[in-house]
């Protein structure tokens, strides 16, 4: 597997929409972000997007692995790469927002992220369509951070 930066115009939109189901939100932040793509030859395995927020803070805007390849360690490798990439840019903190339940929360906490805040009603006020997972509607968003 090779992980390489790509211009935002070449970001794999369909894949990234698995992590953030709003095309408007994705198109809004991509031009101000850096996208990294994991490939095995011609096969697209996964991708993540980092955005510098100033004052030594970088946000992981999105991370996704192709649906047929999830659960094989590719996401954890991408997350480690994202943490290292942000550190190389002299970040002092990596931040992200995620739902209040689901395997993703364990995925991030296993990598060292800590919950620092709850954004109540975030998914109700920022998305046109309701988002369901495991039959439960996502309403609130957690902010997680990893301090270097
Ligand atoms: C989150 C994501 C990037 C993790 O990538 P991955 O390659 O599946 O991650 P890993 O294989 O390293 O596994 C991480 C853990 O999540 C679990 N997991 C991965 N996919 C899962 C799924 N669809 N359902 C339940 N658990 C899952 C794995 O079993 C593993 O847990 P374990 O170590 O206890 O077995 C990937 O599952 C994904 O793209 N999901 C859809 C998009 C998304 O939700 N992005 C994050 C938005 S906050």
mmCIF file with all atom_site columns, C-alpha atoms and ligand atoms in Angstrom:
data_model
loop_
_atom_site.group_PDB
_atom_site.id
_atom_site.type_symbol
_atom_site.label_atom_id
_atom_site.label_alt_id
_atom_site.label_comp_id
_atom_site.label_asym_id
_atom_site.label_entity_id
_atom_site.label_seq_id
_atom_site.pdbx_PDB_ins_code
_atom_site.Cartn_x
_atom_site.Cartn_y
_atom_site.Cartn_z
_atom_site.occupancy
_atom_site.B_iso_or_equiv
_atom_site.pdbx_formal_charge
_atom_site.auth_seq_id
_atom_site.auth_comp_id
_atom_site.auth_asym_id
_atom_site.auth_atom_id
_atom_site.pdbx_PDB_model_num
ATOM   1   C CA  . UNK A 1 1   ? 0.000   0.000  0.000  1.00 0.00 ? 1   UNK A CA  1
ATOM   2   C CA  . UNK A 1 2   ? 1.251   3.461  -0.914 1.00 0.00 ? 2   UNK A CA  1
ATOM   3   C CA  . UNK A 1 3   ? -0.131  6.659  0.635  1.00 0.00 ? 3   UNK A CA  1
ATOM   4   C CA  . UNK A 1 4   ? 0.395   9.794  -1.468 1.00 0.00 ? 4   UNK A CA  1
ATOM   5   C CA  . UNK A 1 5   ? -0.911  13.386 -1.429 1.00 0.00 ? 5   UNK A CA  1
ATOM   6   C CA  . UNK A 1 6   ? -3.181  14.282 -4.364 1.00 0.00 ? 6   UNK A CA  1
ATOM   7   C CA  . UNK A 1 7   ? -4.496  17.690 -5.528 1.00 0.00 ? 7   UNK A CA  1
ATOM   8   C CA  . UNK A 1 8   ? -7.950  18.401 -4.088 1.00 0.00 ? 8   UNK A CA  1
ATOM   9   C CA  . UNK A 1 9   ? -9.357  18.276 -7.638 1.00 0.00 ? 9   UNK A CA  1
ATOM   10  C CA  . UNK A 1 10  ? -8.345  14.586 -7.747 1.00 0.00 ? 10  UNK A CA  1
ATOM   11  C CA  . UNK A 1 11  ? -9.786  13.677 -4.322 1.00 0.00 ? 11  UNK A CA  1
ATOM   12  C CA  . UNK A 1 12  ? -11.938 10.497 -4.470 1.00 0.00 ? 12  UNK A CA  1
ATOM   13  C CA  . UNK A 1 13  ? -15.296 12.168 -3.745 1.00 0.00 ? 13  UNK A CA  1
ATOM   14  C CA  . UNK A 1 14  ? -17.441 9.050  -3.770 1.00 0.00 ? 14  UNK A CA  1
ATOM   15  C CA  . UNK A 1 15  ? -15.207 7.348  -1.210 1.00 0.00 ? 15  UNK A CA  1
ATOM   16  C CA  . UNK A 1 16  ? -14.950 10.426 1.029  1.00 0.00 ? 16  UNK A CA  1
ATOM   17  C CA  . UNK A 1 17  ? -18.746 10.762 1.025  1.00 0.00 ? 17  UNK A CA  1
ATOM   18  C CA  . UNK A 1 18  ? -18.850 7.512  3.045  1.00 0.00 ? 18  UNK A CA  1
ATOM   19  C CA  . UNK A 1 19  ? -17.313 9.455  5.926  1.00 0.00 ? 19  UNK A CA  1
ATOM   20  C CA  . UNK A 1 20  ? -19.124 12.769 5.428  1.00 0.00 ? 20  UNK A CA  1
ATOM   21  C CA  . UNK A 1 21  ? -22.403 12.296 3.564  1.00 0.00 ? 21  UNK A CA  1
ATOM   22  C CA  . UNK A 1 22  ? -22.743 15.964 2.598  1.00 0.00 ? 22  UNK A CA  1
ATOM   23  C CA  . UNK A 1 23  ? -21.361 16.740 -0.885 1.00 0.00 ? 23  UNK A CA  1
ATOM   24  C CA  . UNK A 1 24  ? -21.687 20.493 -0.170 1.00 0.00 ? 24  UNK A CA  1
ATOM   25  C CA  . UNK A 1 25  ? -19.639 20.251 3.003  1.00 0.00 ? 25  UNK A CA  1
ATOM   26  C CA  . UNK A 1 26  ? -16.983 18.124 1.241  1.00 0.00 ? 26  UNK A CA  1
ATOM   27  C CA  . UNK A 1 27  ? -16.713 20.502 -1.742 1.00 0.00 ? 27  UNK A CA  1
ATOM   28  C CA  . UNK A 1 28  ? -16.524 23.426 0.682  1.00 0.00 ? 28  UNK A CA  1
ATOM   29  C CA  . UNK A 1 29  ? -13.521 22.204 2.665  1.00 0.00 ? 29  UNK A CA  1
ATOM   30  C CA  . UNK A 1 30  ? -11.539 20.287 0.018  1.00 0.00 ? 30  UNK A CA  1
ATOM   31  C CA  . UNK A 1 31  ? -9.917  23.343 -1.657 1.00 0.00 ? 31  UNK A CA  1
ATOM   32  C CA  . UNK A 1 32  ? -8.536  24.491 1.736  1.00 0.00 ? 32  UNK A CA  1
ATOM   33  C CA  . UNK A 1 33  ? -7.361  20.988 2.697  1.00 0.00 ? 33  UNK A CA  1
ATOM   34  C CA  . UNK A 1 34  ? -4.775  18.364 1.820  1.00 0.00 ? 34  UNK A CA  1
ATOM   35  C CA  . UNK A 1 35  ? -6.009  14.991 0.581  1.00 0.00 ? 35  UNK A CA  1
ATOM   36  C CA  . UNK A 1 36  ? -3.985  11.763 0.889  1.00 0.00 ? 36  UNK A CA  1
ATOM   37  C CA  . UNK A 1 37  ? -4.899  8.619  -1.003 1.00 0.00 ? 37  UNK A CA  1
ATOM   38  C CA  . UNK A 1 38  ? -3.920  4.995  -0.302 1.00 0.00 ? 38  UNK A CA  1
ATOM   39  C CA  . UNK A 1 39  ? -3.511  2.776  -3.355 1.00 0.00 ? 39  UNK A CA  1
ATOM   40  C CA  . UNK A 1 40  ? -2.327  -0.715 -4.124 1.00 0.00 ? 40  UNK A CA  1
ATOM   41  C CA  . UNK A 1 41  ? -1.268  -0.335 -7.760 1.00 0.00 ? 41  UNK A CA  1
ATOM   42  C CA  . UNK A 1 42  ? -4.355  1.002  -9.528 1.00 0.00 ? 42  UNK A CA  1
ATOM   43  C CA  . UNK A 1 43  ? -6.724  -0.018 -6.735 1.00 0.00 ? 43  UNK A CA  1
ATOM   44  C CA  . UNK A 1 44  ? -8.061  2.778  -4.510 1.00 0.00 ? 44  UNK A CA  1
ATOM   45  C CA  . UNK A 1 45  ? -7.973  1.554  -0.888 1.00 0.00 ? 45  UNK A CA  1
ATOM   46  C CA  . UNK A 1 46  ? -8.756  4.639  1.153  1.00 0.00 ? 46  UNK A CA  1
ATOM   47  C CA  . UNK A 1 47  ? -8.252  8.349  1.684  1.00 0.00 ? 47  UNK A CA  1
ATOM   48  C CA  . UNK A 1 48  ? -8.117  11.059 4.324  1.00 0.00 ? 48  UNK A CA  1
ATOM   49  C CA  . UNK A 1 49  ? -8.299  14.842 4.353  1.00 0.00 ? 49  UNK A CA  1
ATOM   50  C CA  . UNK A 1 50  ? -6.395  17.225 6.655  1.00 0.00 ? 50  UNK A CA  1
ATOM   51  C CA  . UNK A 1 51  ? -7.087  20.931 7.040  1.00 0.00 ? 51  UNK A CA  1
ATOM   52  C CA  . UNK A 1 52  ? -4.710  23.340 8.807  1.00 0.00 ? 52  UNK A CA  1
ATOM   53  C CA  . UNK A 1 53  ? -6.778  25.503 11.197 1.00 0.00 ? 53  UNK A CA  1
ATOM   54  C CA  . UNK A 1 54  ? -4.005  27.867 12.320 1.00 0.00 ? 54  UNK A CA  1
ATOM   55  C CA  . UNK A 1 55  ? -2.307  28.197 15.700 1.00 0.00 ? 55  UNK A CA  1
ATOM   56  C CA  . UNK A 1 56  ? -0.771  24.707 15.382 1.00 0.00 ? 56  UNK A CA  1
ATOM   57  C CA  . UNK A 1 57  ? -4.134  22.984 15.029 1.00 0.00 ? 57  UNK A CA  1
ATOM   58  C CA  . UNK A 1 58  ? -4.903  20.568 12.188 1.00 0.00 ? 58  UNK A CA  1
ATOM   59  C CA  . UNK A 1 59  ? -8.316  18.962 11.651 1.00 0.00 ? 59  UNK A CA  1
ATOM   60  C CA  . UNK A 1 60  ? -8.877  15.490 10.238 1.00 0.00 ? 60  UNK A CA  1
ATOM   61  C CA  . UNK A 1 61  ? -11.892 16.378 8.092  1.00 0.00 ? 61  UNK A CA  1
ATOM   62  C CA  . UNK A 1 62  ? -12.548 12.930 6.692  1.00 0.00 ? 62  UNK A CA  1
ATOM   63  C CA  . UNK A 1 63  ? -11.127 9.386  6.585  1.00 0.00 ? 63  UNK A CA  1
ATOM   64  C CA  . UNK A 1 64  ? -12.577 6.479  4.626  1.00 0.00 ? 64  UNK A CA  1
ATOM   65  C CA  . UNK A 1 65  ? -11.660 3.005  3.421  1.00 0.00 ? 65  UNK A CA  1
ATOM   66  C CA  . UNK A 1 66  ? -13.347 1.310  0.442  1.00 0.00 ? 66  UNK A CA  1
ATOM   67  C CA  . UNK A 1 67  ? -16.379 -0.531 1.857  1.00 0.00 ? 67  UNK A CA  1
ATOM   68  C CA  . UNK A 1 68  ? -15.235 -4.001 0.700  1.00 0.00 ? 68  UNK A CA  1
ATOM   69  C CA  . UNK A 1 69  ? -11.827 -3.514 2.360  1.00 0.00 ? 69  UNK A CA  1
ATOM   70  C CA  . UNK A 1 70  ? -12.889 -2.234 5.785  1.00 0.00 ? 70  UNK A CA  1
ATOM   71  C CA  . UNK A 1 71  ? -11.883 -4.082 8.940  1.00 0.00 ? 71  UNK A CA  1
ATOM   72  C CA  . UNK A 1 72  ? -8.484  -5.192 7.591  1.00 0.00 ? 72  UNK A CA  1
ATOM   73  C CA  . UNK A 1 73  ? -6.288  -2.569 9.225  1.00 0.00 ? 73  UNK A CA  1
ATOM   74  C CA  . UNK A 1 74  ? -6.139  -0.116 6.302  1.00 0.00 ? 74  UNK A CA  1
ATOM   75  C CA  . UNK A 1 75  ? -8.012  2.590  8.237  1.00 0.00 ? 75  UNK A CA  1
ATOM   76  C CA  . UNK A 1 76  ? -5.690  2.259  11.233 1.00 0.00 ? 76  UNK A CA  1
ATOM   77  C CA  . UNK A 1 77  ? -2.674  2.586  8.917  1.00 0.00 ? 77  UNK A CA  1
ATOM   78  C CA  . UNK A 1 78  ? -4.237  5.677  7.291  1.00 0.00 ? 78  UNK A CA  1
ATOM   79  C CA  . UNK A 1 79  ? -4.975  7.191  10.709 1.00 0.00 ? 79  UNK A CA  1
ATOM   80  C CA  . UNK A 1 80  ? -1.360  6.621  11.849 1.00 0.00 ? 80  UNK A CA  1
ATOM   81  C CA  . UNK A 1 81  ? -0.215  8.272  8.601  1.00 0.00 ? 81  UNK A CA  1
ATOM   82  C CA  . UNK A 1 82  ? -2.535  11.252 9.213  1.00 0.00 ? 82  UNK A CA  1
ATOM   83  C CA  . UNK A 1 83  ? -1.205  11.648 12.770 1.00 0.00 ? 83  UNK A CA  1
ATOM   84  C CA  . UNK A 1 84  ? 2.390   11.553 11.494 1.00 0.00 ? 84  UNK A CA  1
ATOM   85  C CA  . UNK A 1 85  ? 1.650   13.935 8.586  1.00 0.00 ? 85  UNK A CA  1
ATOM   86  C CA  . UNK A 1 86  ? 0.099   16.532 10.896 1.00 0.00 ? 86  UNK A CA  1
ATOM   87  C CA  . UNK A 1 87  ? 3.049   16.186 13.305 1.00 0.00 ? 87  UNK A CA  1
ATOM   88  C CA  . UNK A 1 88  ? 5.480   16.833 10.432 1.00 0.00 ? 88  UNK A CA  1
ATOM   89  C CA  . UNK A 1 89  ? 3.661   20.112 9.717  1.00 0.00 ? 89  UNK A CA  1
ATOM   90  C CA  . UNK A 1 90  ? 4.491   21.187 13.292 1.00 0.00 ? 90  UNK A CA  1
ATOM   91  C CA  . UNK A 1 91  ? 0.941   20.767 14.537 1.00 0.00 ? 91  UNK A CA  1
ATOM   92  C CA  . UNK A 1 92  ? 0.513   20.730 18.300 1.00 0.00 ? 92  UNK A CA  1
ATOM   93  C CA  . UNK A 1 93  ? -2.964  19.204 18.116 1.00 0.00 ? 93  UNK A CA  1
ATOM   94  C CA  . UNK A 1 94  ? -4.985  17.053 15.711 1.00 0.00 ? 94  UNK A CA  1
ATOM   95  C CA  . UNK A 1 95  ? -8.767  17.456 16.000 1.00 0.00 ? 95  UNK A CA  1
ATOM   96  C CA  . UNK A 1 96  ? -11.814 15.772 14.514 1.00 0.00 ? 96  UNK A CA  1
ATOM   97  C CA  . UNK A 1 97  ? -15.578 15.524 14.831 1.00 0.00 ? 97  UNK A CA  1
ATOM   98  C CA  . UNK A 1 98  ? -17.433 12.203 14.942 1.00 0.00 ? 98  UNK A CA  1
ATOM   99  C CA  . UNK A 1 99  ? -20.718 10.670 16.035 1.00 0.00 ? 99  UNK A CA  1
ATOM   100 C CA  . UNK A 1 100 ? -21.501 9.839  19.652 1.00 0.00 ? 100 UNK A CA  1
ATOM   101 C CA  . UNK A 1 101 ? -21.740 6.080  19.000 1.00 0.00 ? 101 UNK A CA  1
ATOM   102 C CA  . UNK A 1 102 ? -20.428 3.462  16.598 1.00 0.00 ? 102 UNK A CA  1
ATOM   103 C CA  . UNK A 1 103 ? -17.162 1.620  15.994 1.00 0.00 ? 103 UNK A CA  1
ATOM   104 C CA  . UNK A 1 104 ? -15.531 4.826  14.705 1.00 0.00 ? 104 UNK A CA  1
ATOM   105 C CA  . UNK A 1 105 ? -15.370 6.178  18.252 1.00 0.00 ? 105 UNK A CA  1
ATOM   106 C CA  . UNK A 1 106 ? -13.291 3.178  19.411 1.00 0.00 ? 106 UNK A CA  1
ATOM   107 C CA  . UNK A 1 107 ? -11.196 3.449  16.215 1.00 0.00 ? 107 UNK A CA  1
ATOM   108 C CA  . UNK A 1 108 ? -10.138 7.012  17.119 1.00 0.00 ? 108 UNK A CA  1
ATOM   109 C CA  . UNK A 1 109 ? -9.741  6.440  20.848 1.00 0.00 ? 109 UNK A CA  1
ATOM   110 C CA  . UNK A 1 110 ? -7.515  3.423  20.187 1.00 0.00 ? 110 UNK A CA  1
ATOM   111 C CA  . UNK A 1 111 ? -5.188  5.819  18.328 1.00 0.00 ? 111 UNK A CA  1
ATOM   112 C CA  . UNK A 1 112 ? -5.038  8.111  21.370 1.00 0.00 ? 112 UNK A CA  1
ATOM   113 C CA  . UNK A 1 113 ? -7.790  10.664 20.669 1.00 0.00 ? 113 UNK A CA  1
ATOM   114 C CA  . UNK A 1 114 ? -9.732  12.010 23.673 1.00 0.00 ? 114 UNK A CA  1
ATOM   115 C CA  . UNK A 1 115 ? -13.253 13.431 23.776 1.00 0.00 ? 115 UNK A CA  1
ATOM   116 C CA  . UNK A 1 116 ? -13.165 17.145 24.620 1.00 0.00 ? 116 UNK A CA  1
ATOM   117 C CA  . UNK A 1 117 ? -16.655 18.430 23.782 1.00 0.00 ? 117 UNK A CA  1
ATOM   118 C CA  . UNK A 1 118 ? -20.171 17.588 22.629 1.00 0.00 ? 118 UNK A CA  1
ATOM   119 C CA  . UNK A 1 119 ? -21.729 19.642 19.838 1.00 0.00 ? 119 UNK A CA  1
ATOM   120 C CA  . UNK A 1 120 ? -25.378 19.117 20.619 1.00 0.00 ? 120 UNK A CA  1
ATOM   121 C CA  . UNK A 1 121 ? -27.760 18.790 17.618 1.00 0.00 ? 121 UNK A CA  1
ATOM   122 C CA  . UNK A 1 122 ? -24.810 19.156 15.175 1.00 0.00 ? 122 UNK A CA  1
ATOM   123 C CA  . UNK A 1 123 ? -26.051 16.471 12.756 1.00 0.00 ? 123 UNK A CA  1
ATOM   124 C CA  . UNK A 1 124 ? -29.603 17.860 12.932 1.00 0.00 ? 124 UNK A CA  1
ATOM   125 C CA  . UNK A 1 125 ? -28.577 21.407 12.075 1.00 0.00 ? 125 UNK A CA  1
ATOM   126 C CA  . UNK A 1 126 ? -25.724 20.815 9.573  1.00 0.00 ? 126 UNK A CA  1
ATOM   127 C CA  . UNK A 1 127 ? -27.142 18.074 7.321  1.00 0.00 ? 127 UNK A CA  1
ATOM   128 C CA  . UNK A 1 128 ? -30.159 18.211 5.055  1.00 0.00 ? 128 UNK A CA  1
ATOM   129 C CA  . UNK A 1 129 ? -30.927 14.492 5.476  1.00 0.00 ? 129 UNK A CA  1
ATOM   130 C CA  . UNK A 1 130 ? -31.128 12.518 8.743  1.00 0.00 ? 130 UNK A CA  1
ATOM   131 C CA  . UNK A 1 131 ? -28.115 10.214 9.266  1.00 0.00 ? 131 UNK A CA  1
ATOM   132 C CA  . UNK A 1 132 ? -28.805 6.744  10.672 1.00 0.00 ? 132 UNK A CA  1
ATOM   133 C CA  . UNK A 1 133 ? -26.342 4.083  11.791 1.00 0.00 ? 133 UNK A CA  1
ATOM   134 C CA  . UNK A 1 134 ? -27.299 0.773  13.411 1.00 0.00 ? 134 UNK A CA  1
ATOM   135 C CA  . UNK A 1 135 ? -30.901 2.036  13.323 1.00 0.00 ? 135 UNK A CA  1
ATOM   136 C CA  . UNK A 1 136 ? -30.061 5.016  15.556 1.00 0.00 ? 136 UNK A CA  1
ATOM   137 C CA  . UNK A 1 137 ? -30.186 8.612  14.337 1.00 0.00 ? 137 UNK A CA  1
ATOM   138 C CA  . UNK A 1 138 ? -26.999 10.625 14.734 1.00 0.00 ? 138 UNK A CA  1
ATOM   139 C CA  . UNK A 1 139 ? -27.929 13.882 16.494 1.00 0.00 ? 139 UNK A CA  1
ATOM   140 C CA  . UNK A 1 140 ? -24.948 15.139 18.478 1.00 0.00 ? 140 UNK A CA  1
ATOM   141 C CA  . UNK A 1 141 ? -21.288 15.292 17.399 1.00 0.00 ? 141 UNK A CA  1
ATOM   142 C CA  . UNK A 1 142 ? -18.247 14.691 19.589 1.00 0.00 ? 142 UNK A CA  1
ATOM   143 C CA  . UNK A 1 143 ? -15.053 16.706 19.260 1.00 0.00 ? 143 UNK A CA  1
ATOM   144 C CA  . UNK A 1 144 ? -11.950 14.587 19.745 1.00 0.00 ? 144 UNK A CA  1
ATOM   145 C CA  . UNK A 1 145 ? -8.366  15.771 19.998 1.00 0.00 ? 145 UNK A CA  1
ATOM   146 C CA  . UNK A 1 146 ? -4.900  14.270 20.038 1.00 0.00 ? 146 UNK A CA  1
ATOM   147 C CA  . UNK A 1 147 ? -2.269  16.520 21.588 1.00 0.00 ? 147 UNK A CA  1
ATOM   148 C CA  . UNK A 1 148 ? 1.322   15.991 20.418 1.00 0.00 ? 148 UNK A CA  1
HETATM 149 C C1  . LIG B 2 .   ? -13.682 4.194  9.928  1.00 0.00 ? 1   LIG B C1  1
HETATM 150 C C2  . LIG B 2 .   ? -12.814 3.508  8.850  1.00 0.00 ? 1   LIG B C2  1
HETATM 151 C C3  . LIG B 2 .   ? -11.992 4.570  8.126  1.00 0.00 ? 1   LIG B C3  1
HETATM 152 C C4  . LIG B 2 .   ? -11.878 2.526  9.534  1.00 0.00 ? 1   LIG B C4  1
HETATM 153 O O1  . LIG B 2 .   ? -11.112 1.895  8.514  1.00 0.00 ? 1   LIG B O1  1
HETATM 154 P P1  . LIG B 2 .   ? -10.892 0.315  8.552  1.00 0.00 ? 1   LIG B P1  1
HETATM 155 O O2  . LIG B 2 .   ? -9.924  -0.054 7.498  1.00 0.00 ? 1   LIG B O2  1
HETATM 156 O O3  . LIG B 2 .   ? -12.208 -0.369 8.544  1.00 0.00 ? 1   LIG B O3  1
HETATM 157 O O4  . LIG B 2 .   ? -10.207 0.220  9.993  1.00 0.00 ? 1   LIG B O4  1
HETATM 158 P P2  . LIG B 2 .   ? -9.439  -0.985 10.640 1.00 0.00 ? 1   LIG B P2  1
HETATM 159 O O5  . LIG B 2 .   ? -9.497  -2.229 9.786  1.00 0.00 ? 1   LIG B O5  1
HETATM 160 O O6  . LIG B 2 .   ? -8.119  -0.470 11.021 1.00 0.00 ? 1   LIG B O6  1
HETATM 161 O O7  . LIG B 2 .   ? -10.360 -1.316 11.887 1.00 0.00 ? 1   LIG B O7  1
HETATM 162 C C5  . LIG B 2 .   ? -10.687 -0.418 12.904 1.00 0.00 ? 1   LIG B C5  1
HETATM 163 C C6  . LIG B 2 .   ? -11.740 -1.054 13.802 1.00 0.00 ? 1   LIG B C6  1
HETATM 164 O O8  . LIG B 2 .   ? -13.035 -0.757 13.302 1.00 0.00 ? 1   LIG B O8  1
HETATM 165 C C7  . LIG B 2 .   ? -13.779 -1.963 13.089 1.00 0.00 ? 1   LIG B C7  1
HETATM 166 N N1  . LIG B 2 .   ? -14.587 -1.809 11.895 1.00 0.00 ? 1   LIG B N1  1
HETATM 167 C C8  . LIG B 2 .   ? -14.150 -1.411 10.693 1.00 0.00 ? 1   LIG B C8  1
HETATM 168 N N2  . LIG B 2 .   ? -15.187 -1.353 9.834  1.00 0.00 ? 1   LIG B N2  1
HETATM 169 C C9  . LIG B 2 .   ? -16.286 -1.700 10.539 1.00 0.00 ? 1   LIG B C9  1
HETATM 170 C C10 . LIG B 2 .   ? -17.656 -1.815 10.216 1.00 0.00 ? 1   LIG B C10 1
HETATM 171 N N3  . LIG B 2 .   ? -18.105 -1.524 8.988  1.00 0.00 ? 1   LIG B N3  1
HETATM 172 N N4  . LIG B 2 .   ? -18.508 -2.188 11.190 1.00 0.00 ? 1   LIG B N4  1
HETATM 173 C C11 . LIG B 2 .   ? -18.077 -2.465 12.437 1.00 0.00 ? 1   LIG B C11 1
HETATM 174 N N5  . LIG B 2 .   ? -16.767 -2.372 12.814 1.00 0.00 ? 1   LIG B N5  1
HETATM 175 C C12 . LIG B 2 .   ? -15.903 -2.010 11.853 1.00 0.00 ? 1   LIG B C12 1
HETATM 176 C C13 . LIG B 2 .   ? -12.730 -3.001 12.896 1.00 0.00 ? 1   LIG B C13 1
HETATM 177 O O9  . LIG B 2 .   ? -13.235 -4.283 13.168 1.00 0.00 ? 1   LIG B O9  1
HETATM 178 C C14 . LIG B 2 .   ? -11.660 -2.576 13.862 1.00 0.00 ? 1   LIG B C14 1
HETATM 179 O O10 . LIG B 2 .   ? -11.959 -2.946 15.174 1.00 0.00 ? 1   LIG B O10 1
HETATM 180 P P3  . LIG B 2 .   ? -11.138 -4.113 15.887 1.00 0.00 ? 1   LIG B P3  1
HETATM 181 O O11 . LIG B 2 .   ? -9.700  -3.691 15.821 1.00 0.00 ? 1   LIG B O11 1
HETATM 182 O O12 . LIG B 2 .   ? -11.722 -4.137 17.251 1.00 0.00 ? 1   LIG B O12 1
HETATM 183 O O13 . LIG B 2 .   ? -11.385 -5.338 15.065 1.00 0.00 ? 1   LIG B O13 1
HETATM 184 C C15 . LIG B 2 .   ? -13.678 2.704  7.828  1.00 0.00 ? 1   LIG B C15 1
HETATM 185 O O14 . LIG B 2 .   ? -14.378 1.677  8.491  1.00 0.00 ? 1   LIG B O14 1
HETATM 186 C C16 . LIG B 2 .   ? -14.625 3.538  7.007  1.00 0.00 ? 1   LIG B C16 1
HETATM 187 O O15 . LIG B 2 .   ? -14.259 4.024  5.945  1.00 0.00 ? 1   LIG B O15 1
HETATM 188 N N6  . LIG B 2 .   ? -15.881 3.698  7.460  1.00 0.00 ? 1   LIG B N6  1
HETATM 189 C C17 . LIG B 2 .   ? -16.863 4.476  6.724  1.00 0.00 ? 1   LIG B C17 1
HETATM 190 C C18 . LIG B 2 .   ? -16.514 5.950  6.763  1.00 0.00 ? 1   LIG B C18 1
HETATM 191 C C19 . LIG B 2 .   ? -16.439 6.490  8.180  1.00 0.00 ? 1   LIG B C19 1
HETATM 192 O O16 . LIG B 2 .   ? -17.262 6.181  9.024  1.00 0.00 ? 1   LIG B O16 1
HETATM 193 N N7  . LIG B 2 .   ? -15.386 7.316  8.429  1.00 0.00 ? 1   LIG B N7  1
HETATM 194 C C20 . LIG B 2 .   ? -15.192 7.964  9.706  1.00 0.00 ? 1   LIG B C20 1
HETATM 195 C C21 . LIG B 2 .   ? -16.127 9.104  9.861  1.00 0.00 ? 1   LIG B C21 1
HETATM 196 S S1  . LIG B 2 .   ? -16.094 9.720  11.526 1.00 0.00 ? 1   LIG B S1  1
#
